[in-house]
């Protein structure tokens, strides 16, 4: 892409090496602050204890149920762990519509219990008393494996009456209200923990679990002596604990202002959780498409792209008036497209604007806009992962990664690795591994590991 004016316009999305190192420094301090009793109150990154202290060995066996709430879909799963690092999974996706996502918590949990009942009936699992792992992908203060107080809703959720409540209790009460289910809730976990457990099940060198999907977050294996919040009884027999960083909250006390743009501020202001999850809002699938939508509208009005289109104003209006019309998956499709045909890009332009003919140059420009925004996101994820790898400081660290953005974007992994090579201590080698059904298999593994203790 040669157009200097468009390049200048997008400059604020390009993180320079010195900015990258500064974000890295601030992020690393914030993790330390989250772990230390004296500083954690003010820390953006809270580093929650998960109470999971064992990684799987691969020998785990047995049948489990899992619930997965907080990503693109709500799912109920039946997981059979087979030993020898193997698992078989049956699952069903259920719709959680916007009304449920922003209604009362009781309705949401009743819906979850209803879906669970439908699933166990369909698969004839009800009289088996199966242990259940609940992957609940929102920030929680855990008071043990089955007690988790919801700190705040994130992403598109905002249900009344549930913040500060124990989501384990809310689930059990909803199950009891039905009166026909025999379920044993064994563990509540975050999707990052599920990802870490699921990857460690296959590769024992896995120490970090990352999600780059609708939301963004990571967990990692910390030494118990560094986890100041952890009660001493958990430090006697075990050397490590999985910490759920909730890094998506980074930036809430202003530490990212030097790299945030007015577009990021606009997105935050229009969100369900103003002022919260500021790092997440620069990275995750829920917001990436919105960033492109806003940038594209301005770029058109500045005559930087589609300047020869006869009805420019109608393109601008379409973009400004239709919140969320530019989906994150479009970014992946556009960056995956072939020069000079740009077939997928043209399909998207037709869908969005009924545009019949776009020039090759305009397609290249649109791709450049997408690339600047996704590369910035990947750089920020790389900062977080690099910081955790250096903190773990083992000679080789494997990172399990999942989430729609990471999975679908053709270059996200490459962008991340490029930046990680700049930040990870050169004495440490690392690898990124795509997780296979972390939220299902991971939930079963947590339940399995928990029942061993
Ligand atoms: C939540 C995390 C979750 C992440 C990815 C964030 O919004 O706060 O708990 O791990 O999304 O799903």
CSV table of C-alpha atoms and ligand atoms in Angstrom, one decimal:
chain,number,residue,atom,x,y,z
A,1,UNK,CA,0.0,0.0,0.0
A,2,UNK,CA,1.7,3.1,-1.3
A,3,UNK,CA,-0.6,6.0,-0.3
A,4,UNK,CA,1.3,8.2,2.0
A,5,UNK,CA,-1.8,10.2,3.1
A,6,UNK,CA,-3.6,7.1,4.3
A,7,UNK,CA,-0.4,5.9,6.0
A,8,UNK,CA,-0.2,9.2,7.9
A,9,UNK,CA,-3.8,9.0,8.8
A,10,UNK,CA,-3.3,5.6,10.4
A,11,UNK,CA,0.0,6.4,12.1
A,12,UNK,CA,-1.6,6.5,15.6
A,13,UNK,CA,-2.4,2.8,15.3
A,14,UNK,CA,1.2,1.9,14.7
A,15,UNK,CA,3.0,1.1,18.0
A,16,UNK,CA,6.7,2.0,17.7
A,17,UNK,CA,9.4,-0.1,19.3
A,18,UNK,CA,9.9,2.4,22.1
A,19,UNK,CA,6.2,2.5,22.8
A,20,UNK,CA,6.1,-1.3,22.8
A,21,UNK,CA,8.8,-1.5,25.4
A,22,UNK,CA,7.1,1.1,27.5
A,23,UNK,CA,3.8,-0.8,27.4
A,24,UNK,CA,5.7,-4.0,28.3
A,25,UNK,CA,7.3,-2.2,31.3
A,26,UNK,CA,4.0,-0.9,32.6
A,27,UNK,CA,2.2,-4.2,32.0
A,28,UNK,CA,4.9,-6.2,33.9
A,29,UNK,CA,4.7,-3.8,36.8
A,30,UNK,CA,1.0,-4.1,36.9
A,31,UNK,CA,1.1,-7.9,37.1
A,32,UNK,CA,3.5,-7.6,40.0
A,33,UNK,CA,1.2,-5.1,41.6
A,34,UNK,CA,-1.8,-7.4,41.2
A,35,UNK,CA,0.1,-10.2,42.9
A,36,UNK,CA,1.3,-8.2,45.9
A,37,UNK,CA,-1.0,-7.6,48.9
A,38,UNK,CA,0.2,-4.1,49.4
A,39,UNK,CA,-0.5,-2.9,45.8
A,40,UNK,CA,-3.3,-5.1,44.5
A,41,UNK,CA,-6.1,-2.8,45.4
A,42,UNK,CA,-4.9,-0.1,43.0
A,43,UNK,CA,-3.6,-2.6,40.3
A,44,UNK,CA,-5.5,-2.7,37.0
A,45,UNK,CA,-4.6,-6.4,36.5
A,46,UNK,CA,-6.0,-8.2,39.5
A,47,UNK,CA,-4.3,-11.6,39.1
A,48,UNK,CA,-7.1,-13.8,40.6
A,49,UNK,CA,-6.3,-17.1,42.3
A,50,UNK,CA,-8.0,-20.0,40.6
A,51,UNK,CA,-7.3,-22.6,43.3
A,52,UNK,CA,-6.2,-25.0,40.5
A,53,UNK,CA,-2.7,-26.2,41.6
A,54,UNK,CA,-2.2,-29.3,39.4
A,55,UNK,CA,-1.8,-29.6,35.7
A,56,UNK,CA,-3.2,-32.7,34.1
A,57,UNK,CA,-0.9,-35.7,33.5
A,58,UNK,CA,-2.7,-37.0,30.5
A,59,UNK,CA,-3.9,-40.1,32.4
A,60,UNK,CA,-7.2,-38.6,33.5
A,61,UNK,CA,-10.2,-40.8,32.8
A,62,UNK,CA,-14.0,-40.5,33.3
A,63,UNK,CA,-17.1,-38.8,32.1
A,64,UNK,CA,-17.9,-35.2,32.7
A,65,UNK,CA,-20.3,-32.5,31.8
A,66,UNK,CA,-19.2,-29.0,31.0
A,67,UNK,CA,-20.8,-25.7,30.5
A,68,UNK,CA,-19.2,-22.9,28.5
A,69,UNK,CA,-20.6,-19.4,29.0
A,70,UNK,CA,-18.9,-16.2,27.9
A,71,UNK,CA,-17.7,-16.6,24.3
A,72,UNK,CA,-19.5,-16.3,21.0
A,73,UNK,CA,-21.8,-19.2,21.9
A,74,UNK,CA,-23.2,-20.9,25.0
A,75,UNK,CA,-22.4,-24.7,24.9
A,76,UNK,CA,-23.2,-27.8,26.9
A,77,UNK,CA,-20.7,-30.6,26.6
A,78,UNK,CA,-20.2,-34.2,27.5
A,79,UNK,CA,-16.5,-35.0,27.8
A,80,UNK,CA,-15.1,-38.5,28.1
A,81,UNK,CA,-11.5,-38.5,29.2
A,82,UNK,CA,-9.9,-41.6,27.9
A,83,UNK,CA,-6.4,-41.6,29.5
A,84,UNK,CA,-3.3,-41.4,27.2
A,85,UNK,CA,-3.9,-37.7,26.6
A,86,UNK,CA,-7.2,-38.5,24.7
A,87,UNK,CA,-10.7,-37.2,25.1
A,88,UNK,CA,-14.0,-37.5,23.2
A,89,UNK,CA,-16.4,-34.7,23.2
A,90,UNK,CA,-20.1,-34.3,22.3
A,91,UNK,CA,-21.5,-30.8,22.5
A,92,UNK,CA,-24.5,-28.7,21.6
A,93,UNK,CA,-24.6,-24.9,21.0
A,94,UNK,CA,-27.5,-23.0,22.5
A,95,UNK,CA,-28.5,-19.4,21.7
A,96,UNK,CA,-28.2,-16.8,24.4
A,97,UNK,CA,-30.0,-13.8,22.9
A,98,UNK,CA,-29.3,-10.1,23.7
A,99,UNK,CA,-32.3,-10.0,26.1
A,100,UNK,CA,-30.9,-12.7,28.2
A,101,UNK,CA,-27.4,-11.2,28.1
A,102,UNK,CA,-28.7,-7.9,29.5
A,103,UNK,CA,-31.7,-9.1,31.5
A,104,UNK,CA,-31.9,-10.4,35.0
A,105,UNK,CA,-29.3,-13.0,36.2
A,106,UNK,CA,-32.0,-15.4,37.4
A,107,UNK,CA,-33.3,-15.7,33.8
A,108,UNK,CA,-29.9,-16.3,32.5
A,109,UNK,CA,-29.2,-19.1,35.0
A,110,UNK,CA,-32.6,-20.6,34.5
A,111,UNK,CA,-31.9,-20.7,30.7
A,112,UNK,CA,-28.5,-22.4,31.4
A,113,UNK,CA,-30.2,-25.0,33.6
A,114,UNK,CA,-32.9,-25.6,30.9
A,115,UNK,CA,-30.2,-26.1,28.2
A,116,UNK,CA,-28.4,-28.5,30.5
A,117,UNK,CA,-31.6,-30.5,31.1
A,118,UNK,CA,-32.3,-30.6,27.4
A,119,UNK,CA,-28.7,-31.9,26.8
A,120,UNK,CA,-28.7,-34.6,29.4
A,121,UNK,CA,-32.1,-35.8,28.3
A,122,UNK,CA,-31.0,-35.9,24.7
A,123,UNK,CA,-27.8,-37.8,25.5
A,124,UNK,CA,-29.5,-39.9,28.3
A,125,UNK,CA,-27.0,-38.8,30.9
A,126,UNK,CA,-29.3,-37.7,33.7
A,127,UNK,CA,-29.1,-40.6,36.1
A,128,UNK,CA,-25.3,-40.8,35.9
A,129,UNK,CA,-24.6,-38.1,38.6
A,130,UNK,CA,-21.9,-36.7,36.3
A,131,UNK,CA,-19.5,-34.2,37.8
A,132,UNK,CA,-19.7,-30.8,36.0
A,133,UNK,CA,-17.1,-28.2,35.2
A,134,UNK,CA,-18.5,-24.7,34.6
A,135,UNK,CA,-16.4,-22.5,32.3
A,136,UNK,CA,-17.6,-19.0,33.2
A,137,UNK,CA,-15.5,-16.5,31.3
A,138,UNK,CA,-15.8,-13.3,33.4
A,139,UNK,CA,-13.7,-11.9,36.2
A,140,UNK,CA,-14.4,-13.7,39.5
A,141,UNK,CA,-12.9,-13.7,43.0
A,142,UNK,CA,-12.7,-17.4,43.7
A,143,UNK,CA,-13.1,-18.5,47.2
A,144,UNK,CA,-12.3,-22.1,46.3
A,145,UNK,CA,-12.9,-24.3,43.3
A,146,UNK,CA,-16.7,-24.2,43.4
A,147,UNK,CA,-17.3,-20.7,44.8
A,148,UNK,CA,-16.7,-17.7,42.5
A,149,UNK,CA,-18.0,-14.2,43.2
A,150,UNK,CA,-18.6,-12.3,39.9
A,151,UNK,CA,-16.6,-9.1,39.9
A,152,UNK,CA,-18.1,-7.6,36.8
A,153,UNK,CA,-19.7,-8.5,33.6
A,154,UNK,CA,-17.7,-7.9,30.4
A,155,UNK,CA,-18.2,-8.3,26.7
A,156,UNK,CA,-21.9,-8.1,25.7
A,157,UNK,CA,-23.2,-9.3,29.1
A,158,UNK,CA,-24.8,-7.1,31.8
A,159,UNK,CA,-27.3,-9.1,33.9
A,160,UNK,CA,-28.9,-7.5,36.9
A,161,UNK,CA,-28.6,-9.1,40.4
A,162,UNK,CA,-25.5,-11.1,39.8
A,163,UNK,CA,-22.4,-9.0,40.5
A,164,UNK,CA,-20.8,-10.0,43.8
A,165,UNK,CA,-22.9,-13.2,43.8
A,166,UNK,CA,-21.5,-16.7,43.8
A,167,UNK,CA,-22.1,-18.0,40.3
A,168,UNK,CA,-21.7,-21.6,41.6
A,169,UNK,CA,-24.6,-20.9,43.9
A,170,UNK,CA,-26.7,-19.2,41.1
A,171,UNK,CA,-26.2,-22.3,38.9
A,172,UNK,CA,-27.0,-24.8,41.7
A,173,UNK,CA,-30.1,-22.8,42.6
A,174,UNK,CA,-31.3,-22.7,39.0
A,175,UNK,CA,-30.7,-26.5,38.8
A,176,UNK,CA,-32.7,-27.0,42.0
A,177,UNK,CA,-35.6,-24.8,40.7
A,178,UNK,CA,-36.1,-27.3,38.0
A,179,UNK,CA,-36.0,-30.2,40.5
A,180,UNK,CA,-35.2,-32.9,37.9
A,181,UNK,CA,-31.5,-32.8,37.4
A,182,UNK,CA,-28.8,-34.6,39.4
A,183,UNK,CA,-25.7,-32.7,38.8
A,184,UNK,CA,-22.6,-32.3,40.8
A,185,UNK,CA,-20.9,-28.9,40.2
A,186,UNK,CA,-17.2,-29.7,40.8
A,187,UNK,CA,-15.4,-26.6,39.5
A,188,UNK,CA,-15.8,-23.1,38.2
A,189,UNK,CA,-13.1,-21.9,35.9
A,190,UNK,CA,-12.2,-19.3,33.4
A,191,UNK,CA,-11.9,-20.0,29.6
A,192,UNK,CA,-8.1,-19.2,29.8
A,193,UNK,CA,-7.7,-21.8,32.5
A,194,UNK,CA,-9.6,-24.3,30.4
A,195,UNK,CA,-7.3,-23.5,27.5
A,196,UNK,CA,-4.2,-23.9,29.7
A,197,UNK,CA,-5.4,-27.2,31.1
A,198,UNK,CA,-6.5,-28.5,27.7
A,199,UNK,CA,-3.1,-27.7,26.1
A,200,UNK,CA,-1.2,-29.0,29.1
A,201,UNK,CA,-3.1,-32.3,28.7
A,202,UNK,CA,-1.3,-32.7,25.4
A,203,UNK,CA,1.9,-30.9,26.0
A,204,UNK,CA,3.3,-30.9,29.6
A,205,UNK,CA,5.4,-27.8,28.9
A,206,UNK,CA,2.3,-25.5,28.6
A,207,UNK,CA,2.3,-22.8,31.2
A,208,UNK,CA,0.1,-20.1,29.8
A,209,UNK,CA,-3.5,-20.0,28.5
A,210,UNK,CA,-4.6,-17.1,26.3
A,211,UNK,CA,-7.9,-16.2,24.7
A,212,UNK,CA,-8.2,-13.7,21.9
A,213,UNK,CA,-11.8,-14.1,21.0
A,214,UNK,CA,-14.9,-12.0,21.9
A,215,UNK,CA,-12.9,-11.0,24.9
A,216,UNK,CA,-9.2,-11.2,25.7
A,217,UNK,CA,-7.4,-12.6,28.8
A,218,UNK,CA,-4.6,-14.9,30.0
A,219,UNK,CA,-3.8,-17.2,32.9
A,220,UNK,CA,-0.4,-18.7,33.8
A,221,UNK,CA,1.3,-20.9,36.3
A,222,UNK,CA,2.8,-18.9,39.2
A,223,UNK,CA,4.9,-20.1,42.1
A,224,UNK,CA,2.9,-20.1,45.3
A,225,UNK,CA,5.5,-17.9,47.1
A,226,UNK,CA,4.7,-15.1,44.7
A,227,UNK,CA,1.0,-15.4,45.1
A,228,UNK,CA,0.6,-13.2,48.2
A,229,UNK,CA,-3.1,-13.5,48.2
A,230,UNK,CA,-3.1,-17.2,48.5
A,231,UNK,CA,-3.8,-18.5,52.0
A,232,UNK,CA,-0.9,-20.4,53.5
A,233,UNK,CA,-2.7,-23.8,53.6
A,234,UNK,CA,-2.5,-23.9,49.8
A,235,UNK,CA,1.3,-23.4,50.0
A,236,UNK,CA,2.1,-26.5,52.1
A,237,UNK,CA,1.9,-29.4,49.6
A,238,UNK,CA,1.8,-27.5,46.3
A,239,UNK,CA,4.5,-25.4,44.6
A,240,UNK,CA,2.4,-23.7,42.0
A,241,UNK,CA,-1.1,-22.2,41.3
A,242,UNK,CA,-2.8,-21.0,38.1
A,243,UNK,CA,-3.4,-17.3,38.2
A,244,UNK,CA,-6.2,-15.8,36.1
A,245,UNK,CA,-4.7,-12.4,35.3
A,246,UNK,CA,-7.8,-10.7,33.8
A,247,UNK,CA,-5.3,-8.5,31.8
A,248,UNK,CA,-8.2,-7.1,29.7
A,249,UNK,CA,-8.7,-4.5,32.5
A,250,UNK,CA,-5.2,-3.1,31.9
A,251,UNK,CA,-5.3,0.7,31.2
A,252,UNK,CA,-8.2,1.5,33.5
A,253,UNK,CA,-6.0,3.8,35.6
A,254,UNK,CA,-4.6,5.6,32.6
A,255,UNK,CA,-1.4,3.6,31.8
A,256,UNK,CA,-2.4,3.0,28.2
A,257,UNK,CA,-3.4,6.6,27.4
A,258,UNK,CA,-0.1,7.2,25.5
A,259,UNK,CA,-1.1,4.6,22.9
A,260,UNK,CA,-4.9,4.8,22.9
A,261,UNK,CA,-6.6,6.8,20.1
A,262,UNK,CA,-9.8,8.8,20.0
A,263,UNK,CA,-11.3,5.8,18.2
A,264,UNK,CA,-10.6,3.7,21.3
A,265,UNK,CA,-12.2,6.3,23.5
A,266,UNK,CA,-15.3,6.5,21.3
A,267,UNK,CA,-15.7,2.7,21.5
A,268,UNK,CA,-15.3,2.7,25.2
A,269,UNK,CA,-18.0,5.5,25.6
A,270,UNK,CA,-20.5,3.5,23.5
A,271,UNK,CA,-19.9,0.2,25.4
A,272,UNK,CA,-21.9,-1.5,28.2
A,273,UNK,CA,-19.0,-1.1,30.6
A,274,UNK,CA,-17.6,2.5,30.2
A,275,UNK,CA,-14.1,2.9,31.6
A,276,UNK,CA,-13.5,-0.9,32.0
A,277,UNK,CA,-11.6,-3.5,30.1
A,278,UNK,CA,-9.6,-0.9,28.1
A,279,UNK,CA,-6.8,-3.3,26.9
A,280,UNK,CA,-9.5,-5.8,25.9
A,281,UNK,CA,-11.2,-3.0,23.9
A,282,UNK,CA,-8.1,-2.6,21.8
A,283,UNK,CA,-7.7,-6.3,21.1
A,284,UNK,CA,-10.8,-8.5,21.1
A,285,UNK,CA,-13.2,-9.5,18.5
A,286,UNK,CA,-16.1,-7.6,20.1
A,287,UNK,CA,-14.4,-4.3,19.3
A,288,UNK,CA,-12.0,-4.8,16.3
A,289,UNK,CA,-14.7,-4.6,13.7
A,290,UNK,CA,-16.0,-1.5,15.4
A,291,UNK,CA,-12.6,0.1,15.2
A,292,UNK,CA,-12.4,-0.5,11.5
A,293,UNK,CA,-16.0,0.8,11.0
A,294,UNK,CA,-15.2,4.1,12.7
A,295,UNK,CA,-11.8,4.5,11.0
A,296,UNK,CA,-13.2,3.7,7.6
A,297,UNK,CA,-16.0,6.2,7.9
A,298,UNK,CA,-13.5,9.0,8.7
A,299,UNK,CA,-11.1,7.8,6.0
A,300,UNK,CA,-13.9,8.0,3.4
A,301,UNK,CA,-14.9,11.5,4.6
A,302,UNK,CA,-11.2,12.6,4.4
A,303,UNK,CA,-11.2,11.4,0.8
A,304,UNK,CA,-8.5,8.8,1.6
A,305,UNK,CA,-10.4,5.8,0.2
A,306,UNK,CA,-13.3,5.2,-2.1
A,307,UNK,CA,-12.8,8.8,-3.3
A,308,UNK,CA,-14.1,8.1,-6.8
A,309,UNK,CA,-17.3,6.6,-5.6
A,310,UNK,CA,-20.3,8.7,-6.7
A,311,UNK,CA,-22.3,8.6,-3.5
A,312,UNK,CA,-19.6,8.8,-0.8
A,313,UNK,CA,-22.0,10.3,1.8
A,314,UNK,CA,-24.2,7.2,1.7
A,315,UNK,CA,-21.2,5.0,2.5
A,316,UNK,CA,-20.3,7.2,5.4
A,317,UNK,CA,-23.9,7.2,6.6
A,318,UNK,CA,-24.2,3.4,6.4
A,319,UNK,CA,-21.0,3.0,8.5
A,320,UNK,CA,-22.0,5.7,11.1
A,321,UNK,CA,-25.6,4.6,11.5
A,322,UNK,CA,-25.1,0.8,11.6
A,323,UNK,CA,-23.3,0.0,14.8
A,324,UNK,CA,-21.4,-3.4,14.6
A,325,UNK,CA,-22.1,-3.7,10.8
A,326,UNK,CA,-18.4,-4.3,10.3
A,327,UNK,CA,-17.8,-7.7,11.9
A,328,UNK,CA,-14.4,-8.8,13.2
A,329,UNK,CA,-14.5,-11.8,10.8
A,330,UNK,CA,-14.5,-9.4,7.9
A,331,UNK,CA,-11.0,-8.3,9.0
A,332,UNK,CA,-9.8,-11.9,8.8
A,333,UNK,CA,-11.4,-12.4,5.4
A,334,UNK,CA,-10.0,-9.2,4.0
A,335,UNK,CA,-6.5,-9.8,5.2
A,336,UNK,CA,-6.8,-13.3,3.8
A,337,UNK,CA,-7.8,-12.1,0.4
A,338,UNK,CA,-5.8,-12.5,-2.9
A,339,UNK,CA,-4.3,-9.6,-4.8
A,340,UNK,CA,-5.4,-8.5,-7.3
A,341,UNK,CA,-8.8,-10.3,-7.4
A,342,UNK,CA,-9.9,-9.3,-3.9
A,343,UNK,CA,-12.9,-11.6,-4.2
A,344,UNK,CA,-13.8,-11.8,-0.5
A,345,UNK,CA,-13.2,-8.0,0.0
A,346,UNK,CA,-15.6,-7.3,-2.9
A,347,UNK,CA,-18.2,-9.6,-1.5
A,348,UNK,CA,-18.0,-7.8,1.8
A,349,UNK,CA,-18.2,-4.4,0.1
A,350,UNK,CA,-21.3,-5.6,-1.8
A,351,UNK,CA,-22.9,-6.8,1.4
A,352,UNK,CA,-22.1,-3.6,3.3
A,353,UNK,CA,-22.6,-0.9,0.7
A,354,UNK,CA,-24.2,-2.7,-2.2
A,355,UNK,CA,-20.9,-1.6,-4.0
A,356,UNK,CA,-20.6,-3.3,-7.3
A,357,UNK,CA,-17.2,-2.2,-8.4
A,358,UNK,CA,-14.3,-1.4,-6.2
A,359,UNK,CA,-10.9,-0.5,-7.6
A,360,UNK,CA,-7.9,-2.7,-6.7
A,361,UNK,CA,-6.4,0.3,-5.1
A,362,UNK,CA,-9.3,0.8,-2.8
A,363,UNK,CA,-9.3,-2.9,-1.8
A,364,UNK,CA,-5.6,-2.6,-1.0
A,365,UNK,CA,-6.3,0.5,1.2
A,366,UNK,CA,-9.1,-1.3,3.0
A,367,UNK,CA,-6.8,-4.2,3.7
A,368,UNK,CA,-4.2,-1.8,5.0
A,369,UNK,CA,-6.7,-0.3,7.5
A,370,UNK,CA,-7.6,-3.8,8.7
A,371,UNK,CA,-3.9,-4.7,9.0
A,372,UNK,CA,-3.0,-1.7,11.1
A,373,UNK,CA,-5.8,-2.5,13.6
A,374,UNK,CA,-5.2,-6.2,13.8
A,375,UNK,CA,-1.5,-5.8,14.0
A,376,UNK,CA,-1.8,-3.4,16.9
A,377,UNK,CA,-4.1,-5.9,18.7
A,378,UNK,CA,-1.5,-8.7,18.1
A,379,UNK,CA,1.3,-6.5,19.4
A,380,UNK,CA,-0.6,-5.9,22.6
A,381,UNK,CA,-1.3,-9.6,23.1
A,382,UNK,CA,2.4,-10.3,22.4
A,383,UNK,CA,3.4,-7.8,25.1
A,384,UNK,CA,1.2,-9.6,27.7
A,385,UNK,CA,2.4,-13.1,26.7
A,386,UNK,CA,6.1,-12.1,26.6
A,387,UNK,CA,5.8,-10.5,30.0
A,388,UNK,CA,4.4,-13.8,31.4
A,389,UNK,CA,7.0,-16.0,29.7
A,390,UNK,CA,9.8,-13.9,31.1
A,391,UNK,CA,8.2,-14.0,34.5
A,392,UNK,CA,7.9,-17.8,34.4
A,393,UNK,CA,11.5,-17.9,33.3
A,394,UNK,CA,11.7,-21.6,32.4
A,395,UNK,CA,14.0,-22.5,29.5
A,396,UNK,CA,11.1,-23.5,27.2
A,397,UNK,CA,7.5,-22.2,27.6
A,398,UNK,CA,4.5,-23.4,25.6
A,399,UNK,CA,1.5,-21.1,25.3
A,400,UNK,CA,-1.9,-22.4,24.6
A,401,UNK,CA,-4.1,-20.0,22.6
A,402,UNK,CA,-7.7,-20.0,21.6
A,403,UNK,CA,-10.5,-17.6,20.6
A,404,UNK,CA,-12.1,-16.6,17.3
A,405,UNK,CA,-9.7,-13.8,16.4
A,406,UNK,CA,-6.6,-16.0,16.9
A,407,UNK,CA,-8.2,-18.9,15.1
A,408,UNK,CA,-9.7,-17.1,12.1
A,409,UNK,CA,-7.2,-14.3,11.4
A,410,UNK,CA,-4.7,-15.5,8.8
A,411,UNK,CA,-1.7,-13.5,10.3
A,412,UNK,CA,-2.5,-12.9,13.9
A,413,UNK,CA,-0.2,-15.7,15.0
A,414,UNK,CA,2.7,-14.4,12.8
A,415,UNK,CA,2.2,-10.8,14.0
A,416,UNK,CA,2.3,-12.0,17.6
A,417,UNK,CA,5.4,-14.1,17.2
A,418,UNK,CA,7.3,-11.3,15.4
A,419,UNK,CA,6.7,-9.0,18.4
A,420,UNK,CA,7.3,-11.7,21.0
A,421,UNK,CA,10.8,-12.2,19.4
A,422,UNK,CA,11.6,-8.6,20.3
A,423,UNK,CA,10.4,-9.0,23.9
A,424,UNK,CA,11.0,-12.5,25.2
A,425,UNK,CA,14.3,-13.1,27.0
A,426,UNK,CA,16.6,-14.6,24.2
A,427,UNK,CA,17.6,-17.4,26.6
A,428,UNK,CA,14.0,-18.7,26.6
A,429,UNK,CA,12.5,-20.5,23.7
A,430,UNK,CA,8.7,-20.4,23.3
A,431,UNK,CA,6.0,-21.9,21.2
A,432,UNK,CA,2.3,-21.0,20.6
A,433,UNK,CA,-0.1,-23.9,20.4
A,434,UNK,CA,-3.7,-23.8,19.2
A,435,UNK,CA,-6.0,-25.1,21.9
A,436,UNK,CA,-8.5,-27.8,21.1
A,437,UNK,CA,-11.8,-27.1,22.9
A,438,UNK,CA,-10.3,-25.6,26.0
A,439,UNK,CA,-13.6,-24.7,27.5
A,440,UNK,CA,-15.0,-28.2,27.3
A,441,UNK,CA,-12.0,-30.5,27.7
A,442,UNK,CA,-10.4,-28.0,30.1
A,443,UNK,CA,-13.5,-27.9,32.3
A,444,UNK,CA,-13.5,-31.7,32.4
A,445,UNK,CA,-9.8,-31.8,33.3
A,446,UNK,CA,-10.3,-29.3,36.1
A,447,UNK,CA,-13.1,-31.4,37.5
A,448,UNK,CA,-11.0,-34.6,37.1
A,449,UNK,CA,-7.9,-33.1,38.7
A,450,UNK,CA,-10.1,-31.7,41.5
A,451,UNK,CA,-11.7,-35.0,42.3
A,452,UNK,CA,-8.2,-36.6,42.7
A,453,UNK,CA,-7.3,-34.3,45.6
B,1,LIG,C1,-13.3,-11.8,30.6
B,1,LIG,C2,-12.3,-12.9,30.9
B,1,LIG,C3,-12.3,-13.9,29.8
B,1,LIG,C4,-12.0,-13.2,28.5
B,1,LIG,C5,-12.0,-14.1,27.3
B,1,LIG,C6,-13.0,-11.2,29.3
B,1,LIG,O1,-13.9,-10.2,29.0
B,1,LIG,O2,-13.1,-10.8,31.6
B,1,LIG,O3,-12.7,-13.6,32.1
B,1,LIG,O4,-11.3,-14.9,30.0
B,1,LIG,O5,-13.0,-12.2,28.3
B,1,LIG,O6,-13.3,-14.8,27.1
